[in-house]
Amino acid sequence: TYTCTRGSVRARRARLARLRAKSTRFRVYVLVGYESYWREPLRRELLGYEPEVVIYDEAHRLKGRGARQSKFAHSLATNGNKLWTPPHILTLTGTPAPNGAQDVFSVFKAFDPAVFGTVYAEFEERYIKKGGYLGYEIVGYLNQDEMQQKIAAHSFRITKAEALDLPEQVDVVVPFDLSPKGRKTYDT
């Protein structure tokens, strides 16, 4: 595993470039954070790397369709970068739609744009019911059965009980004293 999650974006790019320059017969895993993978010059280096698999852990972080990290993920999935599209994309999340069904559009656009398309207005027309103030508020959802079928066809769910044998949660209270300045800030 090779991490590109620490240091400046330039230092991360340099680490990835050194890795690319090495000839190896081993599988290589590169970890890159959402906050930096879309920034130059790391972005350009990643596009040249051409991994076989891209995994988005905590994929709900891609829910903001206008965010730069989401736009870069969308460009990879739709070949918007014109250089390369990952052959395999996997998204992992425990909260696929934290703010509502509208969040699945951007996540799926980064994963498989064919599922819900690439134009949010078309998704919105099909699945989002607008109303409220000037008709801009989401007041409900349309065609939910269809949406659920599409999601289910491209995903699977594992519950905590199925995935892990976790011990019971234990809460521990740890008392501590605040400094006078810290106490004032806390009280405020």
mmCIF file of C-alpha atoms in Angstrom:
data_model
loop_
_atom_site.group_PDB
_atom_site.id
_atom_site.type_symbol
_atom_site.label_atom_id
_atom_site.label_comp_id
_atom_site.label_asym_id
_atom_site.label_seq_id
_atom_site.Cartn_x
_atom_site.Cartn_y
_atom_site.Cartn_z
ATOM 1 C CA THR A 1 0.000 0.000 0.000
ATOM 2 C CA TYR A 2 1.323 3.403 -0.948
ATOM 3 C CA THR A 3 -0.195 6.451 0.707
ATOM 4 C CA CYS A 4 -0.630 9.847 -0.855
ATOM 5 C CA THR A 5 -2.584 11.249 2.083
ATOM 6 C CA ARG A 6 0.143 13.270 3.813
ATOM 7 C CA GLY A 7 2.237 16.257 2.872
ATOM 8 C CA SER A 8 1.667 18.949 0.301
ATOM 9 C CA VAL A 9 -0.123 18.169 -2.954
ATOM 10 C CA ARG A 10 3.224 18.523 -4.750
ATOM 11 C CA ALA A 11 4.877 16.052 -2.365
ATOM 12 C CA ARG A 12 2.006 13.597 -2.873
ATOM 13 C CA ARG A 13 2.328 13.937 -6.640
ATOM 14 C CA ALA A 14 6.072 13.313 -6.391
ATOM 15 C CA ARG A 15 5.507 10.125 -4.345
ATOM 16 C CA LEU A 16 3.010 8.866 -6.909
ATOM 17 C CA ALA A 17 5.387 9.744 -9.779
ATOM 18 C CA ARG A 18 8.195 7.784 -8.122
ATOM 19 C CA LEU A 19 5.888 4.820 -7.706
ATOM 20 C CA ARG A 20 4.829 4.977 -11.365
ATOM 21 C CA ALA A 21 8.483 5.085 -12.435
ATOM 22 C CA LYS A 22 9.289 1.823 -10.636
ATOM 23 C CA SER A 23 8.706 -1.274 -12.662
ATOM 24 C CA THR A 24 6.980 -3.820 -10.468
ATOM 25 C CA ARG A 25 5.191 -7.090 -10.879
ATOM 26 C CA PHE A 26 3.277 -6.661 -7.635
ATOM 27 C CA ARG A 27 -0.140 -5.166 -7.127
ATOM 28 C CA VAL A 28 0.090 -1.631 -5.883
ATOM 29 C CA TYR A 29 -2.531 0.141 -3.823
ATOM 30 C CA VAL A 30 -2.475 3.920 -3.693
ATOM 31 C CA LEU A 31 -4.491 5.782 -1.058
ATOM 32 C CA VAL A 32 -5.509 9.343 -1.848
ATOM 33 C CA GLY A 33 -7.814 11.624 0.158
ATOM 34 C CA TYR A 34 -10.865 13.428 -1.199
ATOM 35 C CA GLU A 35 -9.442 16.789 -0.163
ATOM 36 C CA SER A 36 -6.448 16.527 -2.485
ATOM 37 C CA TYR A 37 -7.045 14.076 -5.323
ATOM 38 C CA TRP A 38 -8.667 16.688 -7.560
ATOM 39 C CA ARG A 39 -5.962 19.333 -6.990
ATOM 40 C CA GLU A 40 -3.147 19.987 -9.442
ATOM 41 C CA PRO A 41 -0.518 18.620 -9.854
ATOM 42 C CA LEU A 42 -1.724 15.444 -8.071
ATOM 43 C CA ARG A 43 -4.815 15.279 -10.307
ATOM 44 C CA ARG A 44 -2.723 15.148 -13.476
ATOM 45 C CA GLU A 45 -0.456 12.470 -12.000
ATOM 46 C CA LEU A 46 -3.465 10.354 -10.993
ATOM 47 C CA LEU A 47 -4.913 10.601 -14.487
ATOM 48 C CA GLY A 48 -1.628 9.269 -15.835
ATOM 49 C CA TYR A 49 -1.522 6.447 -13.296
ATOM 50 C CA GLU A 50 -4.512 4.570 -14.737
ATOM 51 C CA PRO A 51 -5.350 2.113 -11.943
ATOM 52 C CA GLU A 52 -7.506 -0.918 -12.650
ATOM 53 C CA VAL A 53 -9.821 -0.195 -9.731
ATOM 54 C CA VAL A 54 -10.930 3.015 -8.039
ATOM 55 C CA ILE A 55 -12.586 2.623 -4.639
ATOM 56 C CA TYR A 56 -14.393 5.534 -3.046
ATOM 57 C CA ASP A 57 -14.578 4.850 0.676
ATOM 58 C CA GLU A 58 -17.160 6.957 2.480
ATOM 59 C CA ALA A 59 -18.677 7.645 -0.949
ATOM 60 C CA HIS A 60 -21.391 9.839 0.549
ATOM 61 C CA ARG A 61 -18.648 12.486 0.511
ATOM 62 C CA LEU A 62 -19.404 12.701 -3.242
ATOM 63 C CA LYS A 63 -23.051 13.712 -2.683
ATOM 64 C CA GLY A 64 -22.434 17.388 -3.451
ATOM 65 C CA ARG A 65 -22.679 17.384 -7.232
ATOM 66 C CA GLY A 66 -21.068 20.831 -7.477
ATOM 67 C CA ALA A 67 -18.123 20.091 -5.173
ATOM 68 C CA ARG A 68 -14.721 19.801 -6.843
ATOM 69 C CA GLN A 69 -14.067 16.340 -5.408
ATOM 70 C CA SER A 70 -17.386 15.150 -6.841
ATOM 71 C CA LYS A 71 -16.797 16.786 -10.214
ATOM 72 C CA PHE A 72 -13.418 15.054 -10.516
ATOM 73 C CA ALA A 73 -15.017 11.703 -9.618
ATOM 74 C CA HIS A 74 -17.731 12.357 -12.219
ATOM 75 C CA SER A 75 -15.128 13.164 -14.864
ATOM 76 C CA LEU A 76 -13.369 9.859 -14.195
ATOM 77 C CA ALA A 77 -16.585 7.874 -14.514
ATOM 78 C CA THR A 78 -17.817 9.668 -17.627
ATOM 79 C CA ASN A 79 -14.439 9.889 -19.348
ATOM 80 C CA GLY A 80 -14.746 13.642 -19.019
ATOM 81 C CA ASN A 81 -10.990 13.824 -18.651
ATOM 82 C CA LYS A 82 -10.632 12.336 -22.182
ATOM 83 C CA LEU A 83 -7.576 10.348 -21.086
ATOM 84 C CA TRP A 84 -8.779 7.326 -19.217
ATOM 85 C CA THR A 85 -11.776 5.834 -17.438
ATOM 86 C CA PRO A 86 -11.259 3.314 -14.622
ATOM 87 C CA PRO A 87 -12.420 -0.157 -15.699
ATOM 88 C CA HIS A 88 -13.814 -0.827 -12.218
ATOM 89 C CA ILE A 89 -15.278 1.627 -9.726
ATOM 90 C CA LEU A 90 -16.527 0.653 -6.289
ATOM 91 C CA THR A 91 -18.242 2.919 -3.791
ATOM 92 C CA LEU A 92 -18.503 2.127 -0.096
ATOM 93 C CA THR A 93 -20.691 4.002 2.357
ATOM 94 C CA GLY A 94 -22.811 3.458 5.400
ATOM 95 C CA THR A 95 -24.926 6.524 4.596
ATOM 96 C CA PRO A 96 -25.637 6.636 0.843
ATOM 97 C CA ALA A 97 -28.184 9.456 1.068
ATOM 98 C CA PRO A 98 -27.694 11.421 4.304
ATOM 99 C CA ASN A 99 -29.832 14.383 3.191
ATOM 100 C CA GLY A 100 -32.393 12.509 1.092
ATOM 101 C CA ALA A 101 -32.766 10.691 -2.199
ATOM 102 C CA GLN A 102 -31.288 13.653 -4.113
ATOM 103 C CA ASP A 103 -27.851 12.636 -2.792
ATOM 104 C CA VAL A 104 -27.779 9.367 -4.726
ATOM 105 C CA PHE A 105 -27.530 11.188 -8.073
ATOM 106 C CA SER A 106 -24.004 12.483 -7.540
ATOM 107 C CA VAL A 107 -22.729 9.293 -5.882
ATOM 108 C CA PHE A 108 -24.060 7.167 -8.742
ATOM 109 C CA LYS A 109 -22.720 9.598 -11.334
ATOM 110 C CA ALA A 110 -19.248 8.931 -9.873
ATOM 111 C CA PHE A 111 -19.893 5.176 -9.775
ATOM 112 C CA ASP A 112 -21.961 4.411 -12.881
ATOM 113 C CA PRO A 113 -23.455 7.389 -14.744
ATOM 114 C CA ALA A 114 -25.739 5.094 -16.722
ATOM 115 C CA VAL A 115 -27.885 4.372 -13.659
ATOM 116 C CA PHE A 116 -29.391 7.838 -13.128
ATOM 117 C CA GLY A 117 -27.831 9.749 -16.017
ATOM 118 C CA THR A 118 -25.466 12.686 -16.015
ATOM 119 C CA VAL A 119 -27.929 15.602 -15.967
ATOM 120 C CA TYR A 120 -29.325 16.457 -12.539
ATOM 121 C CA ALA A 121 -32.329 18.338 -13.981
ATOM 122 C CA GLU A 122 -33.502 15.103 -15.634
ATOM 123 C CA PHE A 123 -32.986 13.147 -12.399
ATOM 124 C CA GLU A 124 -34.816 15.851 -10.466
ATOM 125 C CA GLU A 125 -37.759 15.843 -12.871
ATOM 126 C CA ARG A 126 -38.123 12.068 -12.541
ATOM 127 C CA TYR A 127 -37.503 11.569 -8.810
ATOM 128 C CA ILE A 128 -37.863 14.859 -6.893
ATOM 129 C CA LYS A 129 -41.128 16.611 -6.026
ATOM 130 C CA LYS A 130 -40.606 20.362 -5.681
ATOM 131 C CA GLY A 131 -42.833 22.889 -3.955
ATOM 132 C CA GLY A 132 -42.696 25.237 -0.997
ATOM 133 C CA TYR A 133 -41.023 28.622 -1.327
ATOM 134 C CA LEU A 134 -41.091 29.621 -5.024
ATOM 135 C CA GLY A 135 -41.247 25.922 -5.916
ATOM 136 C CA TYR A 136 -37.579 25.332 -5.100
ATOM 137 C CA GLU A 137 -37.918 23.227 -1.953
ATOM 138 C CA ILE A 138 -37.887 19.446 -2.006
ATOM 139 C CA VAL A 139 -41.260 18.437 -0.593
ATOM 140 C CA GLY A 140 -41.237 14.766 -1.552
ATOM 141 C CA TYR A 141 -40.004 12.117 -3.916
ATOM 142 C CA LEU A 142 -41.423 10.554 -7.066
ATOM 143 C CA ASN A 143 -41.035 7.068 -8.542
ATOM 144 C CA GLN A 144 -39.430 5.764 -5.350
ATOM 145 C CA ASP A 145 -39.991 2.111 -6.260
ATOM 146 C CA GLU A 146 -38.142 2.614 -9.542
ATOM 147 C CA MET A 147 -35.308 4.443 -7.769
ATOM 148 C CA GLN A 148 -35.008 1.680 -5.174
ATOM 149 C CA GLN A 149 -34.909 -0.971 -7.912
ATOM 150 C CA LYS A 150 -32.096 0.852 -9.707
ATOM 151 C CA ILE A 151 -30.144 1.273 -6.495
ATOM 152 C CA ALA A 152 -30.679 -2.370 -5.499
ATOM 153 C CA ALA A 153 -29.564 -3.604 -8.930
ATOM 154 C CA HIS A 154 -26.187 -1.874 -8.488
ATOM 155 C CA SER A 155 -25.547 -2.286 -4.799
ATOM 156 C CA PHE A 156 -25.863 -4.549 -1.843
ATOM 157 C CA ARG A 157 -26.400 -3.940 1.819
ATOM 158 C CA ILE A 158 -24.654 -5.546 4.725
ATOM 159 C CA THR A 159 -25.902 -4.876 8.225
ATOM 160 C CA LYS A 160 -23.627 -4.638 11.243
ATOM 161 C CA ALA A 161 -25.002 -7.969 12.445
ATOM 162 C CA GLU A 162 -24.054 -9.630 9.139
ATOM 163 C CA ALA A 163 -20.621 -8.044 8.835
ATOM 164 C CA LEU A 164 -19.062 -8.030 12.257
ATOM 165 C CA ASP A 165 -19.216 -9.729 15.582
ATOM 166 C CA LEU A 166 -18.962 -6.513 17.544
ATOM 167 C CA PRO A 167 -18.839 -6.407 21.327
ATOM 168 C CA GLU A 168 -21.470 -4.428 23.179
ATOM 169 C CA GLN A 169 -20.875 -0.685 23.164
ATOM 170 C CA VAL A 170 -19.334 0.560 26.385
ATOM 171 C CA ASP A 171 -19.509 4.227 27.340
ATOM 172 C CA VAL A 172 -16.724 5.449 29.616
ATOM 173 C CA VAL A 173 -16.906 8.799 31.369
ATOM 174 C CA VAL A 174 -13.489 10.418 31.704
ATOM 175 C CA PRO A 175 -13.577 13.487 33.963
ATOM 176 C CA PHE A 176 -11.074 16.285 33.348
ATOM 177 C CA ASP A 177 -10.579 19.896 34.342
ATOM 178 C CA LEU A 178 -10.645 22.711 31.856
ATOM 179 C CA SER A 179 -8.216 25.588 32.046
ATOM 180 C CA PRO A 180 -9.835 28.888 33.071
ATOM 181 C CA LYS A 181 -9.708 30.060 29.427
ATOM 182 C CA GLY A 182 -11.126 26.742 28.188
ATOM 183 C CA ARG A 183 -13.896 26.888 30.821
ATOM 184 C CA LYS A 184 -14.863 30.397 29.730
ATOM 185 C CA THR A 185 -15.019 29.309 26.080
ATOM 186 C CA TYR A 186 -17.073 26.222 26.995
ATOM 187 C CA ASP A 187 -19.521 28.247 29.095
ATOM 188 C CA THR A 188 -19.910 30.824 26.305
#
